[in-house]
Short mmCIF file of C-alpha atoms and ligand atoms in Angstrom, two decimals:
data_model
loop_
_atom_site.label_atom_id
_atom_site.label_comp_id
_atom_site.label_asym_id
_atom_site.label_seq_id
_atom_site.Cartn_x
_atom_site.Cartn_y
_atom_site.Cartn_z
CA UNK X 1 -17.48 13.28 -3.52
CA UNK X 2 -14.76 13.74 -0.41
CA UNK X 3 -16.03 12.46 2.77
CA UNK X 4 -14.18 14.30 5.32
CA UNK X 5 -13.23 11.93 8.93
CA UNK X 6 -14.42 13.53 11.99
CA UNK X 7 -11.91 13.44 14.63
CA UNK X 8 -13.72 10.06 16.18
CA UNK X 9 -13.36 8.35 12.79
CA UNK X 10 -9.77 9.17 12.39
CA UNK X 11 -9.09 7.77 15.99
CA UNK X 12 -10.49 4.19 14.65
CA UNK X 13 -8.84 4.31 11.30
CA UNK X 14 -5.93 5.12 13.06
CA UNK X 15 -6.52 1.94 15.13
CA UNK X 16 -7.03 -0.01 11.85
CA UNK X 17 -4.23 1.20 10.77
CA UNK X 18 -2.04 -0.01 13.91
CA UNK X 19 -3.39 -3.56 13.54
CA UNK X 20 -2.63 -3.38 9.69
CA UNK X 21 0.95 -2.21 10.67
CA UNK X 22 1.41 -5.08 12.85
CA UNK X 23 0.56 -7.42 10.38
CA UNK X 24 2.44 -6.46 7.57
CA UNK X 25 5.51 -6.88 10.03
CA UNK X 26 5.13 -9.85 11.21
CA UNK X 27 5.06 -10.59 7.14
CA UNK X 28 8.19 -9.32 6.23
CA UNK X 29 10.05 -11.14 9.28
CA UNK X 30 8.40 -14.20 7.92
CA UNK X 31 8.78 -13.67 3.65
CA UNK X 32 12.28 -15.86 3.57
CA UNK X 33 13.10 -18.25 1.10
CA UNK X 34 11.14 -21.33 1.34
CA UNK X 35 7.62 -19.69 2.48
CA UNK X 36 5.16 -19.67 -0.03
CA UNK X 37 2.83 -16.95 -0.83
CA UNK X 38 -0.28 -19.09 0.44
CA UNK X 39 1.45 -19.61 3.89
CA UNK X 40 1.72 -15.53 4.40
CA UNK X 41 -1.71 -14.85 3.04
CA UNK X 42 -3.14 -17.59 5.90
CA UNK X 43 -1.12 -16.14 8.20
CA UNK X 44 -2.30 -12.58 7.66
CA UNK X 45 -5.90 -13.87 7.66
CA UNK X 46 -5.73 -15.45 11.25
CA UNK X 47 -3.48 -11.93 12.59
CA UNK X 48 -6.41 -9.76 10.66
CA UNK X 49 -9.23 -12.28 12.49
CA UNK X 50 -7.38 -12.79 15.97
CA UNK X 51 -7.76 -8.56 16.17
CA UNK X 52 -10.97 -8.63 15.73
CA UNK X 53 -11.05 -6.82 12.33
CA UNK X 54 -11.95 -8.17 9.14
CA UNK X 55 -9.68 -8.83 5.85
CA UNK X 56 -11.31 -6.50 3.84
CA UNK X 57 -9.61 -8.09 0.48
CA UNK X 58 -10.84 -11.18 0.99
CA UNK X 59 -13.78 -11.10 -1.44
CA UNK X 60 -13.65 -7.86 -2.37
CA UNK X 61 -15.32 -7.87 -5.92
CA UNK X 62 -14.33 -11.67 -6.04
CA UNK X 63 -10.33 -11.17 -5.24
CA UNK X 64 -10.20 -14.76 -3.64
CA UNK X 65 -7.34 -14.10 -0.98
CA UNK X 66 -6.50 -11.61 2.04
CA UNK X 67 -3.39 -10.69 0.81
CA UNK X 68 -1.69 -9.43 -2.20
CA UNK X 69 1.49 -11.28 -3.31
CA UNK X 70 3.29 -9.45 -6.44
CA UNK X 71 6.95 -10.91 -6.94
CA UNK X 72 9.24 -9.85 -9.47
CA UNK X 73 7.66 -8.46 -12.70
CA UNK X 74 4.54 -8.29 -10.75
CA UNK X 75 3.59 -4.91 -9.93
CA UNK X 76 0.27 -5.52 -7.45
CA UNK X 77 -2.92 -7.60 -7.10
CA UNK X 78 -1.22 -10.56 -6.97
CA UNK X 79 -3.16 -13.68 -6.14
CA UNK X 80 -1.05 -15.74 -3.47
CA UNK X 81 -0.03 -19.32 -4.90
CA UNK X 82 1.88 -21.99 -3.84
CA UNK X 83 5.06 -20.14 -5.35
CA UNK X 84 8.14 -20.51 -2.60
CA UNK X 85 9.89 -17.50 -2.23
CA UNK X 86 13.63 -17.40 -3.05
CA UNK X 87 16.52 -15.63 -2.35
CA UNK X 88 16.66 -12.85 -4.99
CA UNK X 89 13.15 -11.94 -5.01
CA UNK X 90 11.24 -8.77 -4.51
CA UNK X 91 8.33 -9.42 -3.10
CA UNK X 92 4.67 -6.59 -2.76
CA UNK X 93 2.46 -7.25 0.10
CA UNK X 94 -0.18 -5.37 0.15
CA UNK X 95 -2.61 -5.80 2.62
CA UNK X 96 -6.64 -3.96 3.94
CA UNK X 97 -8.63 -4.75 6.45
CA UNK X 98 -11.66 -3.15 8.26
CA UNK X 99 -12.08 -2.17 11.86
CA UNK X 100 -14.94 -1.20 13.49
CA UNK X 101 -16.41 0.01 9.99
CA UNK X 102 -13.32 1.98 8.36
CA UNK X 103 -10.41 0.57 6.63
CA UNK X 104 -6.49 0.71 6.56
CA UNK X 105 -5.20 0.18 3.76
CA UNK X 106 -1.42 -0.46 3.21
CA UNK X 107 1.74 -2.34 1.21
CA UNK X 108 5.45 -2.43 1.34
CA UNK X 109 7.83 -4.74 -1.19
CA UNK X 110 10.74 -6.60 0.55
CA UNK X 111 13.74 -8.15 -0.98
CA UNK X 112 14.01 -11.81 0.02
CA UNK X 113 17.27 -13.08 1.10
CA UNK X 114 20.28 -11.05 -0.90
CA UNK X 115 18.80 -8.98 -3.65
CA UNK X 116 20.77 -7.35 -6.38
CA UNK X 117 21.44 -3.76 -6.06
CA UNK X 118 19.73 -2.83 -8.97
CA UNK X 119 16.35 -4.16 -6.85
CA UNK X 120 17.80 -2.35 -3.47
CA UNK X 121 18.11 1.13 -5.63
CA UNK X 122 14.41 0.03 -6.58
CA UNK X 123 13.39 -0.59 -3.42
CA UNK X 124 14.81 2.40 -1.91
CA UNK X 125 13.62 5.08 -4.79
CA UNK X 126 9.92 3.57 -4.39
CA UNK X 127 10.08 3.62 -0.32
CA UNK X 128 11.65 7.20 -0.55
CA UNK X 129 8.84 8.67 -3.19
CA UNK X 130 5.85 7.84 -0.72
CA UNK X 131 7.93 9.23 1.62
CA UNK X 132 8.30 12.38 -0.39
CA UNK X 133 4.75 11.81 -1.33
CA UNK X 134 3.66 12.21 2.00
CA UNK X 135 5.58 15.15 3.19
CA UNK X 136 3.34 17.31 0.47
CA UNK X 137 -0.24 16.37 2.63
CA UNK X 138 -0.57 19.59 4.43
CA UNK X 139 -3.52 21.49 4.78
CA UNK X 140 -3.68 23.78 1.12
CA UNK X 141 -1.57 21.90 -0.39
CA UNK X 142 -3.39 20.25 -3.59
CA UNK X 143 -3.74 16.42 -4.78
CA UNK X 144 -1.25 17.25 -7.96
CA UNK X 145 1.57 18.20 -5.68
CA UNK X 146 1.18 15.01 -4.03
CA UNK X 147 1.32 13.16 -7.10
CA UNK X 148 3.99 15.24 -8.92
CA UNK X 149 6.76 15.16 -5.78
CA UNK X 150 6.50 10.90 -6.21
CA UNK X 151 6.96 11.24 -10.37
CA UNK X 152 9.53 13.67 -9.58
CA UNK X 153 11.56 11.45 -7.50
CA UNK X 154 10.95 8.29 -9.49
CA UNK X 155 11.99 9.74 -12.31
CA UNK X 156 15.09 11.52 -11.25
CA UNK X 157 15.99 8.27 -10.63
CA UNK X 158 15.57 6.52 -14.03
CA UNK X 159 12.53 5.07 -12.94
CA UNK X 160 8.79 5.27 -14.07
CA UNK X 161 5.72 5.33 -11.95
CA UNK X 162 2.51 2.90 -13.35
CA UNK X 163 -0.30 5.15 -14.55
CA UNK X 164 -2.83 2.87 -14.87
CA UNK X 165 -3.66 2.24 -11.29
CA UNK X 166 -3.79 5.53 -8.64
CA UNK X 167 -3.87 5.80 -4.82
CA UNK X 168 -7.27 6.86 -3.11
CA UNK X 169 -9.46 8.87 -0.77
CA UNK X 170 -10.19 5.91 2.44
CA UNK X 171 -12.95 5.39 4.99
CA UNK X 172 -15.75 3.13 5.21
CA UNK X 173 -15.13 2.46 2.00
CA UNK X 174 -11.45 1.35 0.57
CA UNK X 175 -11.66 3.13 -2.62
CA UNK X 176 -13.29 6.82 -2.26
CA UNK X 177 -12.44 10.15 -3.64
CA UNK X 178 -10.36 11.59 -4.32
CA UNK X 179 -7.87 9.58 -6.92
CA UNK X 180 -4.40 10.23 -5.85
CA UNK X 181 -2.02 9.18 -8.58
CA UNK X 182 1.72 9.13 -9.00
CA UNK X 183 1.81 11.41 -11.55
CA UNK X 184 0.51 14.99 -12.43
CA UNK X 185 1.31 18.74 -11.38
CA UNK X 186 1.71 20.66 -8.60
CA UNK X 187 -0.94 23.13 -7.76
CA UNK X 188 -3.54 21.10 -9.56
CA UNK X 189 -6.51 18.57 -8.48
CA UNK X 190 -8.49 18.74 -4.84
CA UNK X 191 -7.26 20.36 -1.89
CA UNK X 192 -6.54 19.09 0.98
CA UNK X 193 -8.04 20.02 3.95
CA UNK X 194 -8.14 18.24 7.62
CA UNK X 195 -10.88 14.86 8.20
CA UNK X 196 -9.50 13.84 4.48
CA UNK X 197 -7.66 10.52 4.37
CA UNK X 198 -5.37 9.34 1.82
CA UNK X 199 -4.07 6.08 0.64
CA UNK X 200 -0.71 7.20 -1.38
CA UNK X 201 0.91 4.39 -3.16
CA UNK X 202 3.83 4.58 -5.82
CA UNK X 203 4.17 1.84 -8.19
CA UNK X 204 7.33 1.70 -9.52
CA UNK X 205 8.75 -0.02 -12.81
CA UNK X 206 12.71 0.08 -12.79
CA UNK X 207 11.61 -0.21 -17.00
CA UNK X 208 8.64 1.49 -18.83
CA UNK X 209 5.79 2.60 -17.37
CA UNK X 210 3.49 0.07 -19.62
CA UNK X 211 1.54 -2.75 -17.48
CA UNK X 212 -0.62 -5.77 -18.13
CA UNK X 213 -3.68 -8.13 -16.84
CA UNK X 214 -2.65 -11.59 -16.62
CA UNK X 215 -5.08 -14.12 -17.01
CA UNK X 216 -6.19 -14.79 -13.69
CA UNK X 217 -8.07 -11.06 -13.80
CA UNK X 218 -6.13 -9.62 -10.92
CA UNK X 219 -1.98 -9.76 -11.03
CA UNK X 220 -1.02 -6.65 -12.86
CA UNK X 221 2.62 -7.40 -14.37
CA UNK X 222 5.11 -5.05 -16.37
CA UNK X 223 4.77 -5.07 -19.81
CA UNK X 224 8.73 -5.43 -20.50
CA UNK X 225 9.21 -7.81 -17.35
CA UNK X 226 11.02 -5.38 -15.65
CA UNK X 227 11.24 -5.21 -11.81
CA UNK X 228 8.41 -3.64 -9.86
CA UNK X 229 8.12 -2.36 -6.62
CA UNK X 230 5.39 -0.48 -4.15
CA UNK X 231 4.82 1.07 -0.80
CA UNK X 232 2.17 2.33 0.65
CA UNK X 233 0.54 4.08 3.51
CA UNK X 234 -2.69 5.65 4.49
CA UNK X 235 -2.27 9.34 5.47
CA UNK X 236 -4.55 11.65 7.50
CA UNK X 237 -4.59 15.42 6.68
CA UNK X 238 -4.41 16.94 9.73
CA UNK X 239 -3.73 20.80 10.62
CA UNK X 240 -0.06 20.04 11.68
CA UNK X 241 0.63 17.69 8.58
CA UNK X 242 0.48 14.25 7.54
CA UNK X 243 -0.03 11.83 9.98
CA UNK X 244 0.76 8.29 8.89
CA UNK X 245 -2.33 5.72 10.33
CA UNK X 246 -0.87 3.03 9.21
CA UNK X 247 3.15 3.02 10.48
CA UNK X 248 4.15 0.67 12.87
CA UNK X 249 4.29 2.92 16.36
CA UNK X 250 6.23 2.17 19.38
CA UNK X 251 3.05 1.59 21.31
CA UNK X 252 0.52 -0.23 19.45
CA UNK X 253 -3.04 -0.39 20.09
CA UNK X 254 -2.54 -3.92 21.77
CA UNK X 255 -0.20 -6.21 22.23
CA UNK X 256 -1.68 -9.21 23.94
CA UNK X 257 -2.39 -11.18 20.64
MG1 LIG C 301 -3.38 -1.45 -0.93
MG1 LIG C 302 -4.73 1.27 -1.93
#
């Protein structure tokens, strides 16, 4: 079942979705080599906390941490360690947190140091397909176009987007209807219509699509140890078109933190 965001709602998940913003920037400026991936999940704990908000990972059916960490082969759901970054990687942070009862929900991967440009092209394709992704949420518009503009533009690219794990409806919940995945056709799946909110997020393997569980339960890695990388953003559907809740804007909600 959609739950569809009054106008009220939207204005606090687009305040969680400020404070998320904020976070995951003061993240990348820190993710250089030497910092492990402990050190940048404490650190967006105590941001998440000093706002007020809660980090909605942090126990979320049992995921131990606030913070996602997925280097390298990882694609997401990485559990930080006390791995030190190093020049070369790419790093996924993905990051939730609740305010005042709704959630934000967002990720971006960052190359650490120099990266090759093999991982740049990565990068770039992945940050360009939510991108793409998001300029098909307009009002009658349908879920598959979503979802087929991303595979489109992944796989133009040589790319393949990870089936096994789909973006999603957001509220007071992190994971509500409707599934939004990376793949599919145009002109198929829900509609869109204003109040809905969408968390859109391409996973992208520069090899095959295939991914795995490791052993800890959570970190999802690529089957052929290729490369992954991820972005994403939660999206309201508004009558004038997307509007992103969760980009950093020039004026955040406060700054006095
Ligand atoms: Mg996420
Ligand atoms: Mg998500």
């Amino acid at each position: 079942m959609i739950i569809y965001k009054s106008a009220a709602e939207v204005d606090l998940m687009r305040e969680a979705g400020q404070i998320l913003a904020e976070s995951l920037e003061r993240l990348q400026v820190m993710a250089v080599p030497g910092v492990t991936l402990l050190e940048l999940d404490r650190e967006a704990d105590r941001f998440i906390r000093s706002r007020g908000c809660v980090p909605g990972f942090k126990g979320y059916q049992g995921f131990p941490n606030s913070l996602c960490t997925s280097v390298n082969d990882q694609v997401v759901h990485g559990i930080p360690t006390n791995r030190k970054l190093r020049a070369g990687d790419l790093l996924s942070l993905d990051c939730g947190l609740i305010h005042e009862g709704f959630w934000a929900d967002a990720g971006v991967t960052v190359g650490i140091g120099a990266i090759s440009p093999a991982a740049q092209r990565l990068l770039d394709v992945t940050r360009q397909a939510l991108a793409t992704g998001i300029e098909q949420v307009r009002v009658g518009n349908r879920v598959g176009d979503v979802s087929a503009a991303i595979q489109r533009q992944v796989e133009e690219a040589g790319f393949n987007v990870v089936r096994q794990y789909v973006g999603h409806g957001i509220g007071r919940d992190m994971h509500e209807d409707p599934q939004v995945p990376n793949f599919g056709v145009a002109g198929r799946g829900p509609l869109l219509k204003p109040g809905m909110v969408l968390a859109i997020e391409p996973m992208v393997n520069a090899g095959g699509p295939d991914v795995a569980l490791l052993g800890d339960g959570w970190t999802v890695v690529t089957v052929d140890h290729s490369l992954s990388a991820y972005f994403e953003h939660s999206v309201a559907v508004t009558p004038d078109g997307p509007e992103v809740l969760t980009a950093l804007s020039p004026s955040p909600v406060r700054r006095d933190v």
